[in-house]
């Protein structure tokens, strides 16, 4: 194999790797939410469940199931949100496959040791080396390998490789071309997960009207930050909602004001 020419400044490569690790962390941090979303019907629900700290805590079956992913994805009893299910299965498959590719490129194969202490006779894979928890183990017909630990572990492992974390001499550095592939897969995965969760910054038209003027309500979120949601009434200054007008002359709820809007929406629904 020839050495890849160094055609880009180191700084670009460094940023690329940092961005890959950042995107992978965002994927695994939102993974529990995505799994929970699979079991809920998609609709323009506001506020997002995870923002309603003034409601009851989520039931146990909604708790993030980090680490048990393959089971949950393939045997989900009632996938109600097919967009979330598709995002989860696609993301899981892509990150697992990326782990296989990266491990093939940078991970030292399992050492062989002699079966007798004098170095004669047969050689076998060193069980200690093979069981090194820093390793990515491939899947086989009889063994799911590291995939058994789920997407969360795969993402953590990839982050370590992207950032060049050492584990003895187990890993060679990831070359720039492979770092590019890791960065683009991670970026795609994060975008897919955030789109499925409605956190990609795209406004969402709510399915209930403004409780003050019956105007259309639109929720806006910031990427990766469900707590930064705002809701805007489309009517304008004639809306009597007790919040200030935004820069476009619309009533806008943000932060603690959202609690008031939620209470008003609930009251309107019960009338
Ligand atoms: Zn209004």
Coordinates of C-alpha atoms and ligand atoms in Angstrom, one line a residue:
X1 CA 0.0 0.0 0.0
X2 CA 1.3 3.4 -0.9
X3 CA 1.3 6.3 1.5
X4 CA -1.5 8.8 1.0
X5 CA -0.2 12.1 -0.2
X6 CA -0.6 14.9 2.3
X7 CA -2.6 17.3 0.2
X8 CA -4.5 19.1 2.9
X9 CA -3.4 21.2 5.8
X10 CA -3.3 19.3 9.1
X11 CA -5.7 21.8 10.6
X12 CA -8.5 20.8 8.2
X13 CA -8.0 17.1 9.0
X14 CA -7.9 17.9 12.7
X15 CA -11.2 19.8 12.5
X16 CA -12.8 17.0 10.4
X17 CA -11.9 14.5 13.2
X18 CA -13.2 16.7 15.9
X19 CA -16.5 17.3 14.0
X20 CA -16.9 13.5 13.5
X21 CA -16.5 12.9 17.2
X22 CA -18.9 15.7 18.0
X23 CA -21.5 14.3 15.6
X24 CA -21.1 10.8 16.9
X25 CA -21.6 12.0 20.5
X26 CA -24.8 13.8 19.4
X27 CA -26.1 10.6 17.9
X28 CA -25.5 8.5 21.0
X29 CA -26.8 11.2 23.3
X30 CA -30.1 11.3 21.4
X31 CA -30.3 7.6 20.8
X32 CA -32.5 6.9 23.8
X33 CA -35.0 9.5 22.6
X34 CA -35.0 8.0 19.2
X35 CA -35.7 4.5 20.6
X36 CA -38.5 5.9 22.7
X37 CA -39.9 7.7 19.7
X38 CA -40.3 4.4 17.8
X39 CA -43.1 3.4 20.1
X40 CA -45.0 6.7 19.8
X41 CA -47.2 7.8 17.0
X42 CA -45.6 10.7 15.1
X43 CA -47.6 13.9 15.2
X44 CA -47.0 17.6 15.7
X45 CA -46.9 17.1 19.4
X46 CA -45.8 20.0 21.5
X47 CA -44.0 20.4 23.7
X48 CA -41.7 17.5 22.9
X49 CA -42.1 14.9 25.7
X50 CA -38.6 15.4 27.0
X51 CA -39.3 19.1 27.6
X52 CA -42.3 18.5 29.9
X53 CA -40.5 18.3 33.2
X54 CA -43.7 19.6 34.8
X55 CA -45.5 16.5 33.8
X56 CA -45.2 13.0 35.3
X57 CA -41.7 11.4 34.8
X58 CA -41.7 9.0 31.8
X59 CA -42.8 5.5 32.5
X60 CA -40.1 2.8 32.8
X61 CA -40.8 1.5 29.3
X62 CA -39.8 4.9 27.9
X63 CA -36.4 4.9 29.6
X64 CA -33.5 5.0 27.2
X65 CA -32.4 1.4 26.6
X66 CA -28.8 2.1 25.8
X67 CA -26.8 -1.0 25.0
X68 CA -29.8 -3.3 24.3
X69 CA -30.4 -1.8 21.0
X70 CA -30.4 -4.7 18.5
X71 CA -33.0 -6.5 20.5
X72 CA -35.2 -3.5 20.7
X73 CA -34.9 -2.5 17.1
X74 CA -35.6 -6.0 15.7
X75 CA -38.2 -7.1 18.1
X76 CA -40.0 -3.8 18.8
X77 CA -43.5 -4.8 19.8
X78 CA -45.3 -1.9 18.3
X79 CA -43.3 0.5 16.0
X80 CA -45.7 3.4 15.7
X81 CA -43.3 5.8 14.2
X82 CA -41.8 4.3 11.1
X83 CA -39.6 7.3 10.4
X84 CA -37.9 6.9 13.8
X85 CA -37.6 3.1 13.2
X86 CA -36.1 3.6 9.8
X87 CA -33.7 6.3 11.1
X88 CA -32.6 3.9 14.0
X89 CA -32.1 0.8 11.8
X90 CA -30.3 2.8 9.1
X91 CA -28.0 4.6 11.6
X92 CA -27.3 1.4 13.5
X93 CA -26.3 -0.5 10.3
X94 CA -24.2 2.4 9.0
X95 CA -22.2 2.8 12.2
X96 CA -21.7 -0.9 12.7
X97 CA -20.4 -1.2 9.1
X98 CA -18.1 1.8 9.7
X99 CA -16.7 0.1 12.8
X100 CA -15.9 -3.0 10.7
X101 CA -14.2 -0.8 8.0
X102 CA -12.2 1.2 10.6
X103 CA -11.2 -1.9 12.6
X104 CA -10.0 -3.6 9.4
X105 CA -7.9 -0.5 8.6
X106 CA -6.3 0.4 12.0
X107 CA -6.8 -2.5 14.5
X108 CA -4.0 -5.0 15.1
X109 CA -5.3 -8.6 14.5
X110 CA -5.4 -10.9 17.5
X111 CA -1.9 -12.2 18.4
X112 CA -1.2 -16.0 18.2
X113 CA 0.4 -17.8 21.1
X114 CA 1.9 -21.2 21.3
X115 CA -0.3 -23.9 22.9
X116 CA 2.7 -25.2 24.9
X117 CA 5.0 -23.1 27.0
X118 CA 8.2 -24.1 25.1
X119 CA 6.9 -22.5 21.9
X120 CA 6.5 -25.8 20.1
X121 CA 3.4 -27.3 18.8
X122 CA 0.4 -25.5 17.6
X123 CA -0.5 -21.8 17.8
X124 CA -3.9 -20.3 18.8
X125 CA -5.4 -16.9 19.1
X126 CA -4.4 -15.3 22.4
X127 CA -7.7 -15.3 24.4
X128 CA -6.5 -12.3 26.5
X129 CA -5.7 -10.2 23.5
X130 CA -8.9 -11.2 21.8
X131 CA -10.9 -10.2 24.9
X132 CA -9.3 -6.8 25.1
X133 CA -12.3 -4.5 25.8
X134 CA -10.8 -1.8 23.6
X135 CA -11.2 -4.1 20.5
X136 CA -13.9 -3.9 17.9
X137 CA -14.9 -7.6 17.4
X138 CA -16.4 -8.6 14.1
X139 CA -19.7 -10.3 13.8
X140 CA -19.8 -13.9 12.7
X141 CA -22.6 -16.4 12.1
X142 CA -22.4 -17.6 15.7
X143 CA -21.3 -14.4 17.5
X144 CA -22.6 -10.9 17.1
X145 CA -19.2 -9.6 18.2
X146 CA -19.1 -6.0 19.5
X147 CA -22.5 -5.3 17.8
X148 CA -24.0 -7.0 20.8
X149 CA -23.1 -3.9 22.9
X150 CA -25.3 -1.7 20.7
X151 CA -25.0 1.6 18.9
X152 CA -23.8 3.5 22.0
X153 CA -20.6 1.5 22.3
X154 CA -20.0 1.6 18.5
X155 CA -20.2 5.4 18.6
X156 CA -17.9 5.7 21.6
X157 CA -15.4 3.3 19.8
X158 CA -15.5 5.4 16.6
X159 CA -15.0 8.6 18.5
X160 CA -11.9 7.2 20.1
X161 CA -10.5 6.3 16.7
X162 CA -11.4 9.6 15.1
X163 CA -9.6 11.4 18.0
X164 CA -6.6 9.1 17.8
X165 CA -7.0 7.8 21.4
X166 CA -4.4 5.2 22.2
X167 CA -5.0 1.7 23.7
X168 CA -1.5 0.3 23.9
X169 CA -0.4 -0.5 20.4
X170 CA -3.8 -1.9 19.4
X171 CA -4.6 0.9 16.9
X172 CA -2.7 2.6 14.1
X173 CA -3.7 6.1 13.3
X174 CA -6.7 6.7 11.1
X175 CA -5.6 8.1 7.8
X176 CA -7.1 11.3 6.4
X177 CA -9.2 9.6 3.7
X178 CA -10.8 7.2 6.2
X179 CA -11.3 10.2 8.6
X180 CA -13.2 11.8 5.8
X181 CA -15.5 8.8 5.5
X182 CA -16.0 8.7 9.2
X183 CA -16.9 12.4 9.3
X184 CA -19.4 12.1 6.5
X185 CA -21.1 9.0 7.9
X186 CA -21.3 10.7 11.3
X187 CA -22.7 13.9 9.9
X188 CA -25.4 11.9 7.9
X189 CA -26.3 9.9 11.0
X190 CA -26.7 13.0 13.2
X191 CA -28.8 14.7 10.6
X192 CA -31.0 11.6 10.2
X193 CA -31.5 11.2 13.9
X194 CA -32.3 14.9 14.5
X195 CA -34.7 15.0 11.5
X196 CA -36.6 11.9 12.9
X197 CA -36.8 13.6 16.3
X198 CA -37.9 17.0 14.8
X199 CA -34.7 18.7 16.1
X200 CA -33.3 19.7 12.8
X201 CA -34.3 23.3 13.1
X202 CA -37.2 22.9 10.7
X203 CA -40.4 24.5 12.0
X204 CA -43.3 22.2 13.0
X205 CA -46.9 23.3 12.5
X206 CA -48.7 22.3 15.7
X207 CA -52.0 20.4 15.5
X208 CA -53.7 22.7 17.9
X209 CA -54.5 26.4 17.4
X210 CA -53.5 29.3 19.5
X211 CA -55.6 29.2 22.7
X212 CA -55.9 33.1 22.6
X213 CA -56.8 33.8 19.0
X214 CA -57.2 30.4 17.2
X215 CA -54.3 31.3 14.9
X216 CA -51.8 28.7 13.7
X217 CA -49.0 27.8 16.0
X218 CA -45.5 26.9 14.8
X219 CA -42.8 25.3 17.0
X220 CA -39.1 26.1 16.2
X221 CA -36.2 24.1 17.6
X222 CA -32.5 24.5 17.5
X223 CA -30.5 21.5 16.3
X224 CA -29.7 19.1 19.1
X225 CA -31.2 21.3 21.8
X226 CA -34.9 20.4 22.4
X227 CA -34.9 22.7 25.4
X228 CA -34.3 25.7 23.1
X229 CA -37.8 25.5 21.5
X230 CA -39.9 28.5 20.8
X231 CA -43.5 28.7 19.6
X232 CA -44.9 31.5 17.4
X233 CA -48.5 32.4 16.8
X234 CA -49.1 33.3 13.2
X235 CA -51.8 36.0 13.8
X236 CA -49.7 39.0 14.7
X237 CA -50.2 41.8 17.3
X238 CA -54.0 41.3 17.5
X239 CA -53.4 38.0 19.3
X240 CA -54.1 38.6 23.0
X241 CA -51.6 36.1 24.3
X242 CA -49.7 37.5 27.3
X243 CA -46.3 37.3 25.8
X244 CA -44.2 39.9 23.9
X245 CA -44.1 40.3 20.1
X246 CA -41.0 39.0 18.4
X247 CA -39.0 40.9 15.8
X248 CA -41.6 40.0 13.1
X249 CA -44.6 41.3 15.1
X250 CA -45.8 37.8 16.2
X251 CA -46.5 36.5 19.7
X252 CA -43.7 34.2 20.7
X253 CA -43.3 31.9 23.7
X254 CA -39.8 30.9 24.9
X255 CA -38.3 29.4 28.0
X256 CA -40.6 29.5 31.1
X257 CA -43.4 31.1 29.0
X258 CA -43.9 27.8 27.3
X259 CA -45.3 26.4 30.5
X260 CA -48.0 29.0 30.4
X261 CA -48.8 28.1 26.8
X262 CA -49.0 24.5 27.6
X263 CA -51.4 25.1 30.4
X264 CA -53.6 27.3 28.1
X265 CA -53.5 24.6 25.4
X266 CA -54.6 22.0 27.9
X267 CA -57.4 24.2 29.2
X268 CA -58.6 24.9 25.7
X269 CA -58.7 21.2 24.9
X270 CA -60.9 20.5 27.9
X271 CA -63.5 23.1 27.0
Ligands
LIG1 ZN1 -52.5 33.8 18.9

